[in-house]
PDB file of C-alpha atoms in Angstrom:
ATOM      1  CA  MET A 222     -43.191  15.029 -17.914  1.00 55.00           C
ATOM      2  CA  ALA A 223     -41.862  11.482 -17.739  1.00 55.00           C
ATOM      3  CA  PHE A 224     -40.066   9.021 -19.960  1.00 58.00           C
ATOM      4  CA  PRO A 225     -42.472   7.626 -22.538  1.00 61.00           C
ATOM      5  CA  ARG A 226     -43.460   3.969 -22.374  1.00 67.00           C
ATOM      6  CA  PHE A 227     -43.072   1.788 -25.426  1.00 73.00           C
ATOM      7  CA  THR A 228     -44.652  -1.388 -26.722  1.00 79.00           C
ATOM      8  CA  GLU A 229     -42.739  -4.660 -26.708  1.00 80.00           C
ATOM      9  CA  GLU A 230     -42.146  -4.408 -30.458  1.00 84.00           C
ATOM     10  CA  GLN A 231     -40.868  -0.842 -30.124  1.00 81.00           C
ATOM     11  CA  ILE A 232     -38.489  -1.884 -27.354  1.00 81.00           C
ATOM     12  CA  LYS A 233     -37.140  -4.757 -29.470  1.00 83.00           C
ATOM     13  CA  ALA A 234     -36.477  -2.307 -32.286  1.00 84.00           C
ATOM     14  CA  MET A 235     -34.863   0.140 -29.865  1.00 82.00           C
ATOM     15  CA  ILE A 236     -32.543  -2.530 -28.471  1.00 86.00           C
ATOM     16  CA  GLN A 237     -31.240  -3.031 -32.002  1.00 84.00           C
ATOM     17  CA  GLY A 238     -30.433   0.655 -32.114  1.00 81.00           C
ATOM     18  CA  PRO A 239     -30.746   3.254 -34.875  1.00 78.00           C
ATOM     19  CA  SER A 240     -29.918   1.851 -38.273  1.00 72.00           C
ATOM     20  CA  ASP A 241     -28.883   5.174 -39.797  1.00 74.00           C
ATOM     21  CA  ILE A 242     -25.909   5.923 -37.530  1.00 78.00           C
ATOM     22  CA  GLU A 243     -22.400   5.433 -38.851  1.00 85.00           C
ATOM     23  CA  TRP A 244     -20.147   5.373 -35.814  1.00 90.00           C
ATOM     24  CA  ARG A 245     -16.962   7.384 -36.133  1.00 92.00           C
ATOM     25  CA  TYR A 246     -14.018   7.336 -33.760  1.00 91.00           C
ATOM     26  CA  GLU A 247     -14.353  11.017 -32.892  1.00 93.00           C
ATOM     27  CA  MET A 248     -17.931  10.435 -31.703  1.00 95.00           C
ATOM     28  CA  ARG A 249     -16.551   9.013 -28.457  1.00 95.00           C
ATOM     29  CA  ARG A 250     -15.710  12.607 -27.542  1.00 95.00           C
ATOM     30  CA  GLU A 251     -19.365  13.588 -27.953  1.00 96.00           C
ATOM     31  CA  CYS A 252     -22.461  12.624 -25.981  1.00 97.00           C
ATOM     32  CA  GLN A 253     -25.331  10.542 -27.348  1.00 97.00           C
ATOM     33  CA  GLU A 254     -29.037  10.483 -26.492  1.00 96.00           C
ATOM     34  CA  ILE A 255     -29.774   7.081 -24.950  1.00 96.00           C
ATOM     35  CA  LEU A 256     -33.390   7.672 -23.953  1.00 94.00           C
ATOM     36  CA  PRO A 257     -35.482  10.721 -24.771  1.00 93.00           C
ATOM     37  CA  ASN A 258     -33.928  13.541 -22.701  1.00 96.00           C
ATOM     38  CA  LEU A 259     -31.177  11.324 -21.244  1.00 98.00           C
ATOM     39  CA  TYR A 260     -27.655  11.689 -22.624  1.00 98.00           C
ATOM     40  CA  LEU A 261     -24.419   9.792 -21.981  1.00 98.00           C
ATOM     41  CA  GLY A 262     -20.931  10.987 -22.745  1.00 97.00           C
ATOM     42  CA  PRO A 263     -17.396  11.883 -21.665  1.00 97.00           C
ATOM     43  CA  ILE A 264     -16.029  14.910 -19.851  1.00 96.00           C
ATOM     44  CA  MET A 265     -15.520  16.691 -23.172  1.00 95.00           C
ATOM     45  CA  ALA A 266     -19.275  17.013 -23.611  1.00 95.00           C
ATOM     46  CA  SER A 267     -19.649  18.553 -20.158  1.00 96.00           C
ATOM     47  CA  LYS A 268     -17.010  21.244 -20.808  1.00 96.00           C
ATOM     48  CA  SER A 269     -18.751  22.879 -23.773  1.00 95.00           C
ATOM     49  CA  LEU A 270     -21.395  25.376 -22.658  1.00 96.00           C
ATOM     50  CA  GLU A 271     -22.486  25.800 -26.260  1.00 96.00           C
ATOM     51  CA  THR A 272     -23.062  22.062 -26.659  1.00 95.00           C
ATOM     52  CA  LEU A 273     -24.950  21.731 -23.388  1.00 98.00           C
ATOM     53  CA  GLN A 274     -27.220  24.637 -24.227  1.00 97.00           C
ATOM     54  CA  SER A 275     -27.850  23.433 -27.777  1.00 97.00           C
ATOM     55  CA  LEU A 276     -28.967  20.057 -26.402  1.00 97.00           C
ATOM     56  CA  GLY A 277     -31.181  21.679 -23.771  1.00 98.00           C
ATOM     57  CA  ILE A 278     -29.318  20.012 -20.885  1.00 98.00           C
ATOM     58  CA  THR A 279     -30.556  21.146 -17.468  1.00 98.00           C
ATOM     59  CA  HIS A 280     -29.128  18.498 -15.096  1.00 98.00           C
ATOM     60  CA  ILE A 281     -25.706  16.829 -15.063  1.00 98.00           C
ATOM     61  CA  VAL A 282     -24.552  13.717 -13.190  1.00 98.00           C
ATOM     62  CA  CYS A 283     -20.781  14.053 -12.843  1.00 97.00           C
ATOM     63  CA  ILE A 284     -19.196  10.711 -11.922  1.00 97.00           C
ATOM     64  CA  ARG A 285     -15.495  10.756 -11.206  1.00 95.00           C
ATOM     65  CA  ASP A 286     -12.679   8.895  -9.598  1.00 89.00           C
ATOM     66  CA  GLU A 287     -11.591  10.749  -6.481  1.00 83.00           C
ATOM     67  CA  LYS A 288      -8.180  11.341  -8.068  1.00 88.00           C
ATOM     68  CA  GLU A 289      -9.873  13.188 -10.968  1.00 91.00           C
ATOM     69  CA  ALA A 290     -11.665  15.773  -8.808  1.00 88.00           C
ATOM     70  CA  PHE A 291      -9.504  18.630 -10.115  1.00 90.00           C
ATOM     71  CA  SER A 292     -10.389  18.039 -13.769  1.00 92.00           C
ATOM     72  CA  VAL A 293     -13.720  16.179 -13.700  1.00 94.00           C
ATOM     73  CA  ARG A 294     -15.940  18.701 -11.924  1.00 94.00           C
ATOM     74  CA  PRO A 295     -18.999  20.912 -12.384  1.00 96.00           C
ATOM     75  CA  ARG A 296     -18.024  23.540 -14.926  1.00 96.00           C
ATOM     76  CA  PHE A 297     -21.142  25.702 -14.908  1.00 97.00           C
ATOM     77  CA  PRO A 298     -22.791  25.371 -11.479  1.00 97.00           C
ATOM     78  CA  GLU A 299     -24.645  28.642 -11.964  1.00 97.00           C
ATOM     79  CA  ARG A 300     -26.356  27.327 -15.113  1.00 97.00           C
ATOM     80  CA  PHE A 301     -27.050  23.636 -14.456  1.00 98.00           C
ATOM     81  CA  SER A 302     -28.080  21.406 -11.576  1.00 98.00           C
ATOM     82  CA  TYR A 303     -25.308  18.955 -10.715  1.00 98.00           C
ATOM     83  CA  MET A 304     -24.980  15.689  -8.855  1.00 98.00           C
ATOM     84  CA  VAL A 305     -21.351  14.739  -8.199  1.00 97.00           C
ATOM     85  CA  LEU A 306     -20.488  11.144  -7.347  1.00 96.00           C
ATOM     86  CA  ASP A 307     -16.967  10.503  -6.083  1.00 94.00           C
ATOM     87  CA  VAL A 308     -16.090   6.873  -6.676  1.00 92.00           C
ATOM     88  CA  GLN A 309     -13.122   4.662  -7.413  1.00 85.00           C
ATOM     89  CA  ASP A 310     -12.910   3.590 -11.033  1.00 78.00           C
ATOM     90  CA  ASN A 311     -11.996   0.003 -10.269  1.00 83.00           C
ATOM     91  CA  GLU A 312     -13.743  -3.349 -10.155  1.00 84.00           C
ATOM     92  CA  GLU A 313     -14.243  -3.246  -6.370  1.00 88.00           C
ATOM     93  CA  GLN A 314     -16.319  -0.040  -6.404  1.00 91.00           C
ATOM     94  CA  ASN A 315     -19.928  -0.606  -5.292  1.00 95.00           C
ATOM     95  CA  LEU A 316     -22.132   1.115  -7.877  1.00 96.00           C
ATOM     96  CA  ILE A 317     -25.402  -0.487  -6.811  1.00 96.00           C
ATOM     97  CA  ARG A 318     -25.313   1.425  -3.517  1.00 96.00           C
ATOM     98  CA  LEU A 319     -24.929   4.751  -5.355  1.00 96.00           C
ATOM     99  CA  PHE A 320     -27.391   4.094  -8.163  1.00 97.00           C
ATOM    100  CA  PRO A 321     -30.710   4.911  -6.387  1.00 97.00           C
ATOM    101  CA  GLY A 322     -29.580   8.481  -5.699  1.00 97.00           C
ATOM    102  CA  ALA A 323     -28.486   8.989  -9.297  1.00 98.00           C
ATOM    103  CA  LYS A 324     -31.734   7.507 -10.594  1.00 97.00           C
ATOM    104  CA  ALA A 325     -33.811   9.798  -8.366  1.00 98.00           C
ATOM    105  CA  PHE A 326     -31.840  12.811  -9.647  1.00 98.00           C
ATOM    106  CA  ILE A 327     -32.426  11.848 -13.286  1.00 98.00           C
ATOM    107  CA  ASP A 328     -36.102  11.043 -12.710  1.00 97.00           C
ATOM    108  CA  SER A 329     -36.595  14.425 -11.050  1.00 97.00           C
ATOM    109  CA  ALA A 330     -34.881  16.200 -13.944  1.00 97.00           C
ATOM    110  CA  ILE A 331     -37.129  14.569 -16.526  1.00 95.00           C
ATOM    111  CA  ALA A 332     -40.257  15.089 -14.416  1.00 95.00           C
ATOM    112  CA  GLN A 333     -39.476  18.813 -14.389  1.00 95.00           C
ATOM    113  CA  GLY A 334     -39.287  18.847 -18.175  1.00 96.00           C
ATOM    114  CA  GLY A 335     -35.496  18.921 -18.211  1.00 97.00           C
ATOM    115  CA  ARG A 336     -32.745  16.930 -19.877  1.00 98.00           C
ATOM    116  CA  ALA A 337     -29.974  15.061 -18.093  1.00 98.00           C
ATOM    117  CA  LEU A 338     -26.398  14.295 -19.080  1.00 98.00           C
ATOM    118  CA  VAL A 339     -24.532  11.496 -17.308  1.00 98.00           C
ATOM    119  CA  HIS A 340     -20.783  11.603 -17.781  1.00 98.00           C
ATOM    120  CA  CYS A 341     -17.480  10.425 -16.355  1.00 96.00           C
ATOM    121  CA  ASN A 342     -13.995  11.077 -17.684  1.00 95.00           C
ATOM    122  CA  GLY A 343     -14.021   8.921 -20.794  1.00 96.00           C
ATOM    123  CA  GLY A 344     -17.669   7.869 -20.968  1.00 97.00           C
ATOM    124  CA  ILE A 345     -16.500   4.305 -21.533  1.00 96.00           C
ATOM    125  CA  SER A 346     -16.987   2.305 -18.333  1.00 95.00           C
ATOM    126  CA  LEU A 347     -18.102   4.202 -15.226  1.00 95.00           C
ATOM    127  CA  SER A 348     -20.972   6.419 -16.386  1.00 97.00           C
ATOM    128  CA  PRO A 349     -22.257   3.828 -18.908  1.00 98.00           C
ATOM    129  CA  ALA A 350     -22.690   1.342 -16.038  1.00 97.00           C
ATOM    130  CA  PHE A 351     -25.132   3.733 -14.351  1.00 98.00           C
ATOM    131  CA  VAL A 352     -27.021   4.386 -17.578  1.00 98.00           C
ATOM    132  CA  VAL A 353     -27.279   0.665 -18.378  1.00 98.00           C
ATOM    133  CA  MET A 354     -28.844   0.065 -14.952  1.00 98.00           C
ATOM    134  CA  PHE A 355     -31.213   2.984 -15.515  1.00 98.00           C
ATOM    135  CA  VAL A 356     -32.338   1.683 -18.921  1.00 97.00           C
ATOM    136  CA  MET A 357     -32.665  -1.857 -17.563  1.00 97.00           C
ATOM    137  CA  GLN A 358     -35.005  -0.807 -14.759  1.00 96.00           C
ATOM    138  CA  HIS A 359     -36.939   1.747 -16.799  1.00 93.00           C
ATOM    139  CA  HIS A 360     -37.790  -0.661 -19.613  1.00 92.00           C
ATOM    140  CA  GLN A 361     -37.659  -3.776 -17.381  1.00 93.00           C
ATOM    141  CA  LEU A 362     -35.053  -5.430 -19.573  1.00 95.00           C
ATOM    142  CA  SER A 363     -32.485  -8.113 -18.924  1.00 96.00           C
ATOM    143  CA  TRP A 364     -28.950  -6.885 -18.307  1.00 97.00           C
ATOM    144  CA  GLU A 365     -27.887  -8.083 -21.768  1.00 96.00           C
ATOM    145  CA  GLU A 366     -30.739  -6.250 -23.495  1.00 95.00           C
ATOM    146  CA  ALA A 367     -29.993  -3.069 -21.559  1.00 97.00           C
ATOM    147  CA  LEU A 368     -26.292  -3.283 -22.392  1.00 97.00           C
ATOM    148  CA  HIS A 369     -27.060  -3.709 -26.095  1.00 95.00           C
ATOM    149  CA  PHE A 370     -29.593  -0.874 -25.882  1.00 95.00           C
ATOM    150  CA  VAL A 371     -26.965   1.572 -24.618  1.00 96.00           C
ATOM    151  CA  GLN A 372     -24.109   0.170 -26.688  1.00 95.00           C
ATOM    152  CA  ASN A 373     -26.081   0.549 -29.912  1.00 93.00           C
ATOM    153  CA  ARG A 374     -26.276   4.293 -29.222  1.00 94.00           C
ATOM    154  CA  ARG A 375     -22.796   4.827 -27.829  1.00 96.00           C
ATOM    155  CA  TYR A 376     -20.755   2.128 -29.499  1.00 95.00           C
ATOM    156  CA  CYS A 377     -17.566   2.694 -27.524  1.00 96.00           C
ATOM    157  CA  ILE A 378     -18.885   1.771 -24.047  1.00 97.00           C
ATOM    158  CA  SER A 379     -17.230  -1.131 -22.243  1.00 96.00           C
ATOM    159  CA  PRO A 380     -17.969  -1.434 -18.500  1.00 95.00           C
ATOM    160  CA  ASN A 381     -15.141  -3.179 -16.660  1.00 94.00           C
ATOM    161  CA  THR A 382     -15.608  -6.722 -15.346  1.00 94.00           C
ATOM    162  CA  GLY A 383     -16.614  -5.621 -11.843  1.00 95.00           C
ATOM    163  CA  PHE A 384     -19.179  -3.122 -13.118  1.00 96.00           C
ATOM    164  CA  LEU A 385     -20.582  -5.707 -15.526  1.00 96.00           C
ATOM    165  CA  THR A 386     -21.014  -8.151 -12.634  1.00 96.00           C
ATOM    166  CA  GLN A 387     -22.935  -5.510 -10.688  1.00 97.00           C
ATOM    167  CA  ILE A 388     -25.125  -4.766 -13.703  1.00 98.00           C
ATOM    168  CA  LYS A 389     -26.034  -8.470 -13.791  1.00 97.00           C
ATOM    169  CA  GLU A 390     -26.739  -8.446 -10.051  1.00 97.00           C
ATOM    170  CA  TYR A 391     -28.935  -5.380 -10.350  1.00 98.00           C
ATOM    171  CA  GLU A 392     -31.281  -7.203 -12.714  1.00 97.00           C
ATOM    172  CA  ALA A 393     -32.280  -9.544  -9.875  1.00 96.00           C
ATOM    173  CA  ILE A 394     -32.581  -6.630  -7.431  1.00 96.00           C
ATOM    174  CA  TYR A 395     -34.911  -4.471  -9.499  1.00 96.00           C
ATOM    175  CA  LYS A 396     -37.059  -7.463 -10.495  1.00 96.00           C
ATOM    176  CA  ALA A 397     -37.411  -8.464  -6.846  1.00 95.00           C
ATOM    177  CA  ASN A 398     -38.455  -4.910  -5.950  1.00 92.00           C
ATOM    178  CA  ILE A 399     -41.074  -4.939  -8.707  1.00 91.00           C
ATOM    179  CA  ALA A 400     -42.411  -8.293  -7.492  1.00 91.00           C
ATOM    180  CA  VAL A 401     -42.709  -7.006  -3.927  1.00 90.00           C
ATOM    181  CA  SER A 402     -44.389  -3.742  -4.932  1.00 86.00           C
ATOM    182  CA  SER A 403     -46.845  -5.504  -7.258  1.00 82.00           C
ATOM    183  CA  TYR A 404     -47.874  -8.016  -4.586  1.00 78.00           C
ATOM    184  CA  PRO A 405     -51.366  -6.952  -3.403  1.00 71.00           C
ATOM    185  CA  ALA A 406     -51.199  -4.797  -0.293  1.00 61.00           C
ATOM    186  CA  THR A 407     -54.029  -6.776   1.319  1.00 52.00           C
ATOM    187  CA  HIS A 408     -52.015  -9.985   0.972  1.00 57.00           C
ATOM    188  CA  ARG A 409     -48.979  -8.307   2.521  1.00 54.00           C
ATOM    189  CA  THR A 410     -51.151  -7.118   5.434  1.00 56.00           C
ATOM    190  CA  VAL A 411     -52.662 -10.580   5.959  1.00 51.00           C
ATOM    191  CA  ALA A 412     -49.233 -12.187   5.785  1.00 55.00           C
ATOM    192  CA  ARG A 413     -47.865  -9.699   8.315  1.00 62.00           C
ATOM    193  CA  ARG A 414     -50.789 -10.274  10.688  1.00 62.00           C
ATOM    194  CA  LYS A 415     -50.369 -14.036  10.343  1.00 58.00           C
ATOM    195  CA  ARG A 416     -46.711 -13.717  11.280  1.00 66.00           C
ATOM    196  CA  GLU A 417     -47.668 -11.599  14.291  1.00 63.00           C
ATOM    197  CA  VAL A 418     -50.275 -14.177  15.403  1.00 53.00           C
ATOM    198  CA  ASP A 419     -47.783 -17.005  14.916  1.00 62.00           C
ATOM    199  CA  ASP A 420     -45.219 -15.093  16.954  1.00 62.00           C
ATOM    200  CA  ASP A 421     -47.772 -14.521  19.730  1.00 59.00           C
ATOM    201  CA  ASP A 422     -48.726 -18.215  19.728  1.00 60.00           C
ATOM    202  CA  GLU A 423     -45.059 -19.156  19.883  1.00 63.00           C
ATOM    203  CA  ASP A 424     -44.501 -16.801  22.826  1.00 61.00           C
ATOM    204  CA  ILE A 425     -47.502 -18.305  24.670  1.00 59.00           C
ATOM    205  CA  SER A 426     -46.269 -21.827  23.928  1.00 62.00           C
ATOM    206  CA  ARG A 427     -42.818 -20.999  25.286  1.00 64.00           C
ATOM    207  CA  GLU A 428     -44.377 -19.482  28.426  1.00 62.00           C
ATOM    208  CA  ASP A 429     -46.498 -22.618  28.971  1.00 61.00           C
ATOM    209  CA  ASP A 430     -43.394 -24.766  28.553  1.00 60.00           C
ATOM    210  CA  ARG A 431     -41.572 -22.739  31.182  1.00 62.00           C
ATOM    211  CA  LYS A 432     -44.498 -23.098  33.617  1.00 56.00           C
ATOM    212  CA  ARG A 433     -44.641 -26.872  33.087  1.00 59.00           C
ATOM    213  CA  ILE A 434     -40.926 -27.146  33.771  1.00 53.00           C
ATOM    214  CA  LEU A 435     -41.251 -25.133  36.986  1.00 54.00           C
ATOM    215  CA  VAL A 436     -44.162 -27.287  38.188  1.00 52.00           C
ATOM    216  CA  SER A 437     -42.539 -30.607  37.312  1.00 53.00           C
ATOM    217  CA  GLU A 438     -39.154 -29.817  38.857  1.00 50.00           C
ATOM    218  CA  PRO A 439     -38.830 -30.514  42.639  1.00 50.00           C
ATOM    219  CA  SER A 440     -38.309 -27.497  44.813  1.00 47.00           C
ATOM    220  CA  PHE A 441     -35.581 -29.212  46.885  1.00 44.00           C
ATOM    221  CA  GLU A 442     -32.280 -30.922  46.291  1.00 47.00           C
ATOM    222  CA  GLN A 443     -31.820 -34.511  47.456  1.00 48.00           C
ATOM    223  CA  ASP A 444     -29.121 -35.034  50.089  1.00 49.00           C
ATOM    224  CA  PRO A 445     -26.794 -37.672  48.701  1.00 48.00           C
ATOM    225  CA  ASN A 446     -25.852 -38.672  52.269  1.00 49.00           C
ATOM    226  CA  ALA A 447     -29.416 -39.273  53.381  1.00 44.00           C
ATOM    227  CA  MET A 448     -30.339 -42.876  54.267  1.00 44.00           C
ATOM    228  CA  GLU A 449     -32.798 -44.596  52.018  1.00 44.00           C
ATOM    229  CA  THR A 450     -35.635 -46.635  53.581  1.00 41.00           C
ATOM    230  CA  SER A 451     -37.449 -49.341  51.823  1.00 39.00           C
TER     231      SER A 451
END
């Protein structure tokens, strides 16, 4: 099983978000389904075994500040598969470096027919940043579209300034990766071979230059005290 693909019109409608949801303050303590089988929420959602089972959750990404390790932790390791990411919840934390591992974990969960919950302590800044990047790459959206996509399902999210900057940077990264992977393999092979040939030609040219220098330079030093004859 994998995440379904949608048409451009469907994605536009999805970015706008469900029109029948009336957001209530207490909903920030719950988790919301962002994509089919992918949920985002706070620690409260991860502490209720009844809630997790009713949603069919099978995999949980637990993202926490290192200082929160005592309280933000896997609660039911015998029942669910966990990925724990210890980070610093500040603007200097590098999320882009950690994202590929989290994405692979979520992709694997969905491929196995499971459901994944991504949570941090409050579900406001840290875990939403990961989910925004996931949505952005999955649907190949701009960072603004992805942010609206997630925000229109969990209205209370607000990634801090540093995380928002990294979300913007990740748009360029994933698009570059797509461009490289979509470039025909034959062209990449030809380009690589051309570089190798050019490198070989450059090596030969440098060797020839060295030989010419050795031939042109005299093999003796002139004695400055020697008499000159006309």
